[in-house]
N, C-alpha and C. Protein backbone atom coordinates (compact mmCIF):
# COMPACT_ATOMS: atom_id res chain seq x y z
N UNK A 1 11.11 -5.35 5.38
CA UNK A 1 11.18 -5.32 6.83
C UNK A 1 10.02 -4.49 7.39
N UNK A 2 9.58 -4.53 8.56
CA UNK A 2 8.84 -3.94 9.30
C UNK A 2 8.76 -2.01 9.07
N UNK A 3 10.10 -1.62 8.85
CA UNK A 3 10.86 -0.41 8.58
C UNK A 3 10.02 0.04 7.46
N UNK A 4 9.89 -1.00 6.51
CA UNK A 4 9.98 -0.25 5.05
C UNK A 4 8.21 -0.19 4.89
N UNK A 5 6.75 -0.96 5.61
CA UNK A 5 5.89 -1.36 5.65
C UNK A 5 5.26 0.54 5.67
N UNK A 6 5.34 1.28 6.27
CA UNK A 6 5.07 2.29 6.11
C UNK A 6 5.34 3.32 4.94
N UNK A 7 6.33 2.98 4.35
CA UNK A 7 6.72 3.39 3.50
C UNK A 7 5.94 3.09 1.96
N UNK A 8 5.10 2.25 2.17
CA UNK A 8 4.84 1.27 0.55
C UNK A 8 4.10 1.78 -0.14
N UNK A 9 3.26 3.05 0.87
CA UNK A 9 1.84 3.90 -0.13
C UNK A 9 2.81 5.01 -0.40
N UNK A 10 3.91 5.45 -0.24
CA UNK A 10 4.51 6.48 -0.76
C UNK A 10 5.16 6.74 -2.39
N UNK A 11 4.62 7.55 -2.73
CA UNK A 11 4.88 7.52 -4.21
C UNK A 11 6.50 7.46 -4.21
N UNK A 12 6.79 6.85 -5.51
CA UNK A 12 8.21 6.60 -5.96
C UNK A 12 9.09 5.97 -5.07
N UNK A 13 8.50 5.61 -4.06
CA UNK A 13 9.43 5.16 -3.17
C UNK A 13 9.30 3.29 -3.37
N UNK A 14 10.64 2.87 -3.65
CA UNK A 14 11.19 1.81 -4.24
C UNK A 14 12.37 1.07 -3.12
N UNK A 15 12.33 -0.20 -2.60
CA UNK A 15 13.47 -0.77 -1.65
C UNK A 15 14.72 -0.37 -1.98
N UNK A 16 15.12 -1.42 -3.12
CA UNK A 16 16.08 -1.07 -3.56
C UNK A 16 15.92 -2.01 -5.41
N UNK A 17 17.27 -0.41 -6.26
CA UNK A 17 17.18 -0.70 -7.46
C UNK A 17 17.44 -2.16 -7.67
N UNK A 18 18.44 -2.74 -6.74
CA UNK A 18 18.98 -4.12 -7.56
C UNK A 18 18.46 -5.12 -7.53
N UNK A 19 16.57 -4.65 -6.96
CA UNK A 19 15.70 -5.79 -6.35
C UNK A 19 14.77 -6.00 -7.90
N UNK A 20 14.78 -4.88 -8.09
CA UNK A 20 13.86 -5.24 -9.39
C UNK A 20 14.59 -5.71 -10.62
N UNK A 21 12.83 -5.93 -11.75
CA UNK A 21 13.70 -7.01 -12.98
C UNK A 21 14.18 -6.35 -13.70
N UNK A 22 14.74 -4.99 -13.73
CA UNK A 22 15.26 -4.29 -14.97
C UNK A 22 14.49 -3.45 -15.58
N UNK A 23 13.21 -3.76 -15.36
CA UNK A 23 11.97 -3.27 -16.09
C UNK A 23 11.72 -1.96 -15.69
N UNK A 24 11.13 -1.59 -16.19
CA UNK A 24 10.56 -0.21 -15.80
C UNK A 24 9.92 -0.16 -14.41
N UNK A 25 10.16 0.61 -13.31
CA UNK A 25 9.10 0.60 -11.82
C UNK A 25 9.44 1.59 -11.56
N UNK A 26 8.53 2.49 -11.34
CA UNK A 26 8.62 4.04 -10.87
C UNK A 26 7.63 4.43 -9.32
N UNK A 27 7.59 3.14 -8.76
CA UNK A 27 7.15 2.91 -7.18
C UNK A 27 5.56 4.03 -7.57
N UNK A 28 4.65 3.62 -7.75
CA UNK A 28 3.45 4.46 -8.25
C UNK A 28 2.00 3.29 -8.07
N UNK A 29 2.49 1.87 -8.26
CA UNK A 29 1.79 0.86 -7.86
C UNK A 29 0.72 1.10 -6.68
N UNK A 30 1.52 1.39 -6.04
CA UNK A 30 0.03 1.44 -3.92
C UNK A 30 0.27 2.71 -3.91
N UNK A 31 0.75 3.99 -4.14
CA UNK A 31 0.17 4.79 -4.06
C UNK A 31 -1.19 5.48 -5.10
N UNK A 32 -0.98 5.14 -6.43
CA UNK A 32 -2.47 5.02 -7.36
C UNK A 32 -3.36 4.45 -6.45
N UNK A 33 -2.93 2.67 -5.86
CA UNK A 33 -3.93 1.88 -5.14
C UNK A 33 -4.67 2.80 -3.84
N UNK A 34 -4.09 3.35 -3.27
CA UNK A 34 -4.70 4.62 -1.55
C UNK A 34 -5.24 5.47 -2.34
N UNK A 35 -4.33 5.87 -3.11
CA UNK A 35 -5.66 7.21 -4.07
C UNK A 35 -6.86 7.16 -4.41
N UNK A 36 -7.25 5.63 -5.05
CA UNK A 36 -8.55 4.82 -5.73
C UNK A 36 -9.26 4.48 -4.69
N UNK A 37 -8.54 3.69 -3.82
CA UNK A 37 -9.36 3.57 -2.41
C UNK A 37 -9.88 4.72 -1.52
N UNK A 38 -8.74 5.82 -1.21
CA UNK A 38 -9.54 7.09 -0.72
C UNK A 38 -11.01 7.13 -1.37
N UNK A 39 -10.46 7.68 -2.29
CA UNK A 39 -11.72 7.92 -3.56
C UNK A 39 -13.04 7.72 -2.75
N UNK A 40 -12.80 6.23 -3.13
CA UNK A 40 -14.23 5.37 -2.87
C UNK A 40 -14.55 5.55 -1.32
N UNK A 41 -13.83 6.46 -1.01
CA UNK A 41 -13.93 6.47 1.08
C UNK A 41 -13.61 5.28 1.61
N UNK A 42 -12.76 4.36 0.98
CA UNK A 42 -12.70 3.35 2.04
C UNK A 42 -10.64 3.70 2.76
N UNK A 43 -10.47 2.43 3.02
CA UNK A 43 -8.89 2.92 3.67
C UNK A 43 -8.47 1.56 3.55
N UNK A 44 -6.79 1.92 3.37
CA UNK A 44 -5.88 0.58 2.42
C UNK A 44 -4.77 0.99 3.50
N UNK A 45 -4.69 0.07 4.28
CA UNK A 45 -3.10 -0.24 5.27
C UNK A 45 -2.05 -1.85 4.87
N UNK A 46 -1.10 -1.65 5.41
CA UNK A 46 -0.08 -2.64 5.02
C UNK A 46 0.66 -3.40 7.16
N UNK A 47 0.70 -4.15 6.77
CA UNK A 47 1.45 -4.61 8.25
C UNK A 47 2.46 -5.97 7.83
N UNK A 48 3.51 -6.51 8.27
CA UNK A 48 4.32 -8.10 8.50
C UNK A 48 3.65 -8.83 9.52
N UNK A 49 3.17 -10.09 9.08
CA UNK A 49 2.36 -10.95 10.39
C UNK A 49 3.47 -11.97 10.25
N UNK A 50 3.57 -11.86 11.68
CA UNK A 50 4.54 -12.75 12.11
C UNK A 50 6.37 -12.57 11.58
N UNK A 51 6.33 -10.97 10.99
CA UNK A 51 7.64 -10.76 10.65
C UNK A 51 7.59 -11.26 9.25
N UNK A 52 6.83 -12.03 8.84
CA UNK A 52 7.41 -12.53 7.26
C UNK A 52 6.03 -12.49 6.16
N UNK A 53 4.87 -12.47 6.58
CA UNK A 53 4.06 -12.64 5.85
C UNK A 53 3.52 -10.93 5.50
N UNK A 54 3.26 -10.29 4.90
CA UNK A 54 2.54 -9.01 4.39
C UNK A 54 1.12 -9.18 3.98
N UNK A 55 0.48 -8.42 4.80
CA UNK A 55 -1.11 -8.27 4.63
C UNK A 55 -1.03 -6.87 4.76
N UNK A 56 -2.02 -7.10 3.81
CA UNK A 56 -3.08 -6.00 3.37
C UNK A 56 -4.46 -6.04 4.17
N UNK A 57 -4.86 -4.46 4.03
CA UNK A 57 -6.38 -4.48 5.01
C UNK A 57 -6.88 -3.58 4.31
N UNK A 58 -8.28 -3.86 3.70
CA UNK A 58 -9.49 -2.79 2.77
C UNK A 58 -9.96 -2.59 3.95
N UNK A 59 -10.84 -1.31 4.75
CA UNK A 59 -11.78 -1.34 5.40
C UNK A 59 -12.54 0.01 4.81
N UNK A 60 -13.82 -0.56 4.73
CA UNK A 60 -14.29 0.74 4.26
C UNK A 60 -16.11 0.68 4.90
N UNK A 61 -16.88 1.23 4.61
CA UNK A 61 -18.55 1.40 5.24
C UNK A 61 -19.19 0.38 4.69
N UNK A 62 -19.71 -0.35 5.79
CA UNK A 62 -20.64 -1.42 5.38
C UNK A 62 -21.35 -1.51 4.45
N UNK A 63 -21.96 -2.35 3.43
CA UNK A 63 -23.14 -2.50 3.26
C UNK A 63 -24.31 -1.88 3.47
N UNK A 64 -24.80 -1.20 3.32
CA UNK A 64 -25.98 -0.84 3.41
C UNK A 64 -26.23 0.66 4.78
N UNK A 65 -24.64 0.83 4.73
CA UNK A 65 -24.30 1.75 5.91
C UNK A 65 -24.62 3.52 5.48
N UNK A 66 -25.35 3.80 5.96
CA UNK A 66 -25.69 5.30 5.77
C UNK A 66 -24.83 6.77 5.82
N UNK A 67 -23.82 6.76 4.65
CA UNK A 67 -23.03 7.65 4.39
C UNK A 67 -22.99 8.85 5.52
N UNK A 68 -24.49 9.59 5.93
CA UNK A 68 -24.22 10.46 6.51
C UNK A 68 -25.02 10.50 7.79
């Protein structure tokens, strides 16, 4: 849901147990992913388009863009 979209770079934080396959998930997936991306200075957001679809957004310094 819209609710939980903020929530998704937060470490360990998981919907719910009875969603997953049994397997091992310790919600660590997108928050490693914002960490790696910080890193590199760029920035990793999440949004619902249109309520049902989930996108992702990289934005980070152009090409050839002058760090300082």
């Amino acid at each position: 849901t819209a609710a939980d979209v903020p929530q998704f770079f937060e470490r360990f934080w998981r919907k719910e147990q009875a969603r997953s396959s049994g397997g091992l998930h310790v919600g660590l997936g997108l928050s490693l992913v914002r960490a790696f991306v910080q890193a590199l200075g760029w920035e990793i957001s999440a949004r619902l388009d249109n309520g049902s679809t989930l996108v992702f957004m990289l934005s980070g310094p152009r090409a050839g863009a002058n760090p300082g």
